[in-house]
Tab-separated table of C-alpha atoms and ligand atoms in Angstrom:
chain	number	residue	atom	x	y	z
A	255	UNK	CA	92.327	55.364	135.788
A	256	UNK	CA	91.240	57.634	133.285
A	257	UNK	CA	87.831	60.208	134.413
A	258	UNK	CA	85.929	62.300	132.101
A	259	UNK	CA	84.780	65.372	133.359
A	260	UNK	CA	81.718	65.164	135.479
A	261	UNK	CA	78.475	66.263	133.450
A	262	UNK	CA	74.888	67.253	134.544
A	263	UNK	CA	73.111	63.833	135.603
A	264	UNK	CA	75.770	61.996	136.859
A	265	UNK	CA	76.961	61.357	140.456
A	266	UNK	CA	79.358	63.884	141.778
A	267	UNK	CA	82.521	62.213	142.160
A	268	UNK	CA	84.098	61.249	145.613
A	269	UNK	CA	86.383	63.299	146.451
A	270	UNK	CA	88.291	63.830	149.641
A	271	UNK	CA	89.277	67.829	150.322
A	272	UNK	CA	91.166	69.719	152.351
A	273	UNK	CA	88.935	72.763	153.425
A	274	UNK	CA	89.237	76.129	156.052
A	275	UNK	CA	87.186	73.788	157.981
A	276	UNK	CA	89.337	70.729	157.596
A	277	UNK	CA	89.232	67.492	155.852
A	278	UNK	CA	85.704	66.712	154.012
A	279	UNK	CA	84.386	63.692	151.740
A	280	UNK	CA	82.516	64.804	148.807
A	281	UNK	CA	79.587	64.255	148.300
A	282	UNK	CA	79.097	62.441	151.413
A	283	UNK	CA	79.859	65.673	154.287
A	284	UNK	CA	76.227	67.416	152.807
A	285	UNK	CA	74.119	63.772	152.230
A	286	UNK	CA	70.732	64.676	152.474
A	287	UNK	CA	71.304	68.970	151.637
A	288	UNK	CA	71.779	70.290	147.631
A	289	UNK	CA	75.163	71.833	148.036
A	290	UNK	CA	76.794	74.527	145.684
A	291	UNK	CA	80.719	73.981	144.842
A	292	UNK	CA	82.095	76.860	142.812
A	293	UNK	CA	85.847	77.472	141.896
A	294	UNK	CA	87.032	80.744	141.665
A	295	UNK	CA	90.548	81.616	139.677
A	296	UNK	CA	92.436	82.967	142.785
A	297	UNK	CA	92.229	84.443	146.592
A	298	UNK	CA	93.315	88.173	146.952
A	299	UNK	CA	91.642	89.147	143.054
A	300	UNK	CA	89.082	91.990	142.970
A	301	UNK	CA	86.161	89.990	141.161
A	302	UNK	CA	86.534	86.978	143.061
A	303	UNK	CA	86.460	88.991	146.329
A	304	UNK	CA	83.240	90.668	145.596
A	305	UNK	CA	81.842	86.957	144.377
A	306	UNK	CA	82.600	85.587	148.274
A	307	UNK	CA	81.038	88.926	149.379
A	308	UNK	CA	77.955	88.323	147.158
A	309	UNK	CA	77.564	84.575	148.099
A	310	UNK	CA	78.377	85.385	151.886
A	311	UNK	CA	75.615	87.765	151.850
A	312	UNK	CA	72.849	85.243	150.421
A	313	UNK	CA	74.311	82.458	152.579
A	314	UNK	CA	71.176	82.216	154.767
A	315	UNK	CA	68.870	82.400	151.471
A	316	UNK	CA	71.075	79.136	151.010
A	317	UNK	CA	70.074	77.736	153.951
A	318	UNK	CA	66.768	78.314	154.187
A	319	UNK	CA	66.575	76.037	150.502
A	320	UNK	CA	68.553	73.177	152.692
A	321	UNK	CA	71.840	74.214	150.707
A	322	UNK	CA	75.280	74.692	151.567
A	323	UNK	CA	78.169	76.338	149.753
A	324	UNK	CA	81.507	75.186	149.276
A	325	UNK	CA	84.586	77.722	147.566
A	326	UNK	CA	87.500	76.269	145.467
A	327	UNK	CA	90.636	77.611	144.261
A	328	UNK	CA	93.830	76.288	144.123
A	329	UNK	CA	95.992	78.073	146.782
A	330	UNK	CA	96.688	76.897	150.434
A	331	UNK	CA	94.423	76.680	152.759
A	332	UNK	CA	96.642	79.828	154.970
A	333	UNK	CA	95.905	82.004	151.811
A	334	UNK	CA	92.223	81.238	151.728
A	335	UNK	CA	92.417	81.795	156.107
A	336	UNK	CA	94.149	84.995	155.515
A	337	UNK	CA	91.506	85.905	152.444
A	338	UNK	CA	89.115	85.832	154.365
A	339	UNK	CA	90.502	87.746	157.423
A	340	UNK	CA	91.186	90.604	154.565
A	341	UNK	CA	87.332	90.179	153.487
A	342	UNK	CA	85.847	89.954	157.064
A	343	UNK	CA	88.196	93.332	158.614
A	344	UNK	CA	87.819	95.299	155.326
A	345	UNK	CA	84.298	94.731	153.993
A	346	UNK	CA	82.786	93.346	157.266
A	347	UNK	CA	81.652	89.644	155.812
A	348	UNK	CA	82.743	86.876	158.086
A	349	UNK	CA	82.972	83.675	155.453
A	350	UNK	CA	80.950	81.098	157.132
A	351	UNK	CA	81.033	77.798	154.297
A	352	UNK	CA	84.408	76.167	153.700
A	353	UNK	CA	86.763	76.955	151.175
A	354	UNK	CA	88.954	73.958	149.351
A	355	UNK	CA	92.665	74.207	149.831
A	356	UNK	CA	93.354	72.460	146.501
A	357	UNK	CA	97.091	71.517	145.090
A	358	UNK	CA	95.755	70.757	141.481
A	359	UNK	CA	94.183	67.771	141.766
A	360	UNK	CA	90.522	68.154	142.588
A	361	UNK	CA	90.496	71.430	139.652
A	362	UNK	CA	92.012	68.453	137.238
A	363	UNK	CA	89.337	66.135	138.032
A	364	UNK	CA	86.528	68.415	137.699
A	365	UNK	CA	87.316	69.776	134.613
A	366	UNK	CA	88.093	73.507	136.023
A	367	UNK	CA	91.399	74.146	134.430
A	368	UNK	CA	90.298	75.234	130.750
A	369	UNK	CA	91.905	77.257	127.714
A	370	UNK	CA	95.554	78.294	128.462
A	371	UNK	CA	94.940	79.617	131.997
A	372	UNK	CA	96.649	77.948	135.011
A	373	UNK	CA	93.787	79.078	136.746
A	374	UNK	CA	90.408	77.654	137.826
A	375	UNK	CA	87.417	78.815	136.264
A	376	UNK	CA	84.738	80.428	137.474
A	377	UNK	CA	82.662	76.788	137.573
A	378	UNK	CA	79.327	76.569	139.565
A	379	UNK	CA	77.920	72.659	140.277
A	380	UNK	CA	74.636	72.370	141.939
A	381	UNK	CA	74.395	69.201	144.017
A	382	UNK	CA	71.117	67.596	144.454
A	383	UNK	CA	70.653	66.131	148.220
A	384	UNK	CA	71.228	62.247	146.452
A	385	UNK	CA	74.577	63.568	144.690
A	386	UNK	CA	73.755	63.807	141.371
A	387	UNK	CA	75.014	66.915	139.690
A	388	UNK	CA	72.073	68.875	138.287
A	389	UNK	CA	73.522	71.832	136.642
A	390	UNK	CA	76.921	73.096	135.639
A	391	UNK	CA	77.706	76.783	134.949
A	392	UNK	CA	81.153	78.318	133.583
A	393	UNK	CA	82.223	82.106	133.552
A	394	UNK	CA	85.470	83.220	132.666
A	395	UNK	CA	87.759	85.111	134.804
A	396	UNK	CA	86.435	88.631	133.987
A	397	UNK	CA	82.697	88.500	134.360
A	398	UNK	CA	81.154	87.981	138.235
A	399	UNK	CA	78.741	85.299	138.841
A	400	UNK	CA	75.263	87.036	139.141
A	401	UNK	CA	74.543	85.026	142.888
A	402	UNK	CA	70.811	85.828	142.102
A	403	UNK	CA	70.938	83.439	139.192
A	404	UNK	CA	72.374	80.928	141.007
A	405	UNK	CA	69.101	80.855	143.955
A	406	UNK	CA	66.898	80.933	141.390
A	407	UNK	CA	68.500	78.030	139.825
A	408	UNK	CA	68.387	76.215	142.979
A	409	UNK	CA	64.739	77.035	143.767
A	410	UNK	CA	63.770	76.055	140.523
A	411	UNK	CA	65.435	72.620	140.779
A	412	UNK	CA	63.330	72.193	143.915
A	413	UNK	CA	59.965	73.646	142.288
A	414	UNK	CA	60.785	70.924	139.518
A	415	UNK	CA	61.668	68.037	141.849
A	416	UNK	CA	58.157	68.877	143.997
A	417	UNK	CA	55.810	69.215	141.518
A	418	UNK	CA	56.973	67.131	138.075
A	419	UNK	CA	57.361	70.537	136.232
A	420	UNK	CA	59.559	72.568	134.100
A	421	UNK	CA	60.097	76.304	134.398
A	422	UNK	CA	60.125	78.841	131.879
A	423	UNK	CA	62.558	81.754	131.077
A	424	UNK	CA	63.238	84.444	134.072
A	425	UNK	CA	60.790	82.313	136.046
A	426	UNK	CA	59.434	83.256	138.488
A	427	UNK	CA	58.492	86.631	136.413
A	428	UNK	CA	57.911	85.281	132.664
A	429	UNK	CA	56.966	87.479	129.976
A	430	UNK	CA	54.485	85.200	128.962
A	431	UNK	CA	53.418	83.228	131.975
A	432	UNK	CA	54.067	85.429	134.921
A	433	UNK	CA	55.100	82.618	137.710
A	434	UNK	CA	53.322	79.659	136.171
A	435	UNK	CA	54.851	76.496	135.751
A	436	UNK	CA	55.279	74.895	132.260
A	437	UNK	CA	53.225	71.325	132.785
A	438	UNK	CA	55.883	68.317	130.998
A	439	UNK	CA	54.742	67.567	127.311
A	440	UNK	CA	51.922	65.075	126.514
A	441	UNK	CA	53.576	60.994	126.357
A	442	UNK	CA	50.263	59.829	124.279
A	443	UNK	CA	48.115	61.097	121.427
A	444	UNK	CA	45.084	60.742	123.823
A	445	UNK	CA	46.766	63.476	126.259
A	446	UNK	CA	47.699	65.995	123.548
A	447	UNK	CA	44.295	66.096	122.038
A	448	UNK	CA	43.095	66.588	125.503
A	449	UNK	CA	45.168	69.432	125.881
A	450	UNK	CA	44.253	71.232	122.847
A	451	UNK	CA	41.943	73.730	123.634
A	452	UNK	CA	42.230	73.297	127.209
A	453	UNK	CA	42.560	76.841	129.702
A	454	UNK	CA	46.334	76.788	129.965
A	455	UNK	CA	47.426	75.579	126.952
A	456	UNK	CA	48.289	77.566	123.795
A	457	UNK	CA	49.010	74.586	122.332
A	458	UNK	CA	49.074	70.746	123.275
A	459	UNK	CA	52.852	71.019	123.366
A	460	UNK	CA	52.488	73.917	125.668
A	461	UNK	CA	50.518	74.480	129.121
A	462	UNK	CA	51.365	76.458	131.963
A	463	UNK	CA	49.908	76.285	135.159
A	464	UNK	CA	50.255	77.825	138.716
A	465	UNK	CA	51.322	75.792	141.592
B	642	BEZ	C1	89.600	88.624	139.602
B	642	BEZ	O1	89.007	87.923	140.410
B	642	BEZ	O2	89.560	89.836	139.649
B	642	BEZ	C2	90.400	87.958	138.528
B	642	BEZ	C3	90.987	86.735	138.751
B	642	BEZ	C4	91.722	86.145	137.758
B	642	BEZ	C5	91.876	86.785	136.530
B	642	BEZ	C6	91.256	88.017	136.311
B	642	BEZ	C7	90.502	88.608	137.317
């Protein structure tokens, strides 16, 4: 059966993984928790050592949003074990989310193996806690993911979810809007000429408020 990659909106695929922690189903092991997957090109490289260090250290900022991580390369699972012995003696992070083990097969069906590299991207999916994928991110092999980005991201998924909102550029600290939210544009002609003029709105197409 032929799959098109998976795109924002639409249910993560199942998927059944071989892990540092054993065998998971995806998306089914973190039902009810927004989980992060991200594949990385290959254990034992510099960048991709300093990306586990980076996520390792914001794992409980993770947590504390109800998310979990999950790593991905393809390499055996005894490479990824002895990875992170290398990471946890030399640079004193113990790697506590799994890691796939993957042969091919689950980079193929996610759409990780681009260009002419043999190699996985560096591919971020953010999992909401129902399984549907609500953002996608790609890097190439020689720029770091900037693990900042990627809370914010999640926090602002969850601001949105909460409160019906959108969020604008660098939020929390717009240029414009500071942390204010940007309220969802007017459905009806009645609610846009309601807006105009209003405190918050420069426009009827565009309000902010704080939450
Ligand atoms: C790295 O993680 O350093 C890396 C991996 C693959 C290609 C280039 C750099």
């Amino acid at each position: 059966m032929e799959y098109g990659i998976p795109l924002i909106g639409e249910s993560f695929p199942e998927l059944k993984v071989h892990t540092t922690k054993g065998p998971m189903t995806l998306p089914e092991a973190f039902k009810g928790k927004w989980f992060i997957l991200f594949s990385h090109p290959a254990d034992f490289t510099p960048v991709c050592t300093t990306e586990f260090y980076a996520f390792q250290k914001r794992y409980g900022q993770f947590k504390e949003l109800n998310t979990e991580l999950i790593g991905l390369s393809v390499d055996q699972v005894f490479s990824h074990i002895k990875w992170e012995e290398w990471i946890e003696e030399n640079l004193g992070a113990k790697i506590e989310f799994p890691i796939i083990a993957d042969t091919g097969e689950v980079a193929e069906r996610l759409g990780l193996i681009q260009g002419n590299s043999t190699n996985t991207v560096r591919a971020v999916f953010i999992v909401d806690p129902k399984g549907t994928i609500r953002a996608i991110l790609y890097y190439p092999a020689e720029l770091g993911r900037n693990m900042d980005e990627i809370v914010r991201m999640v926090k602002g998924l969850q601001v949105s979810d909460e409160y019906g909102v959108a969020l604008p550029a660098n939020w929390p600290e717009n240029e414009l809007f500071g942390s204010d939210v940007i309220v969802p544009p007017a459905a009806d002609i009645e609610t846009a000429m309601e807006r105009k003029g209003k405190e918050g709105c420069l426009d009827w197409w565009l309000c902010h408020k704080k939450i």
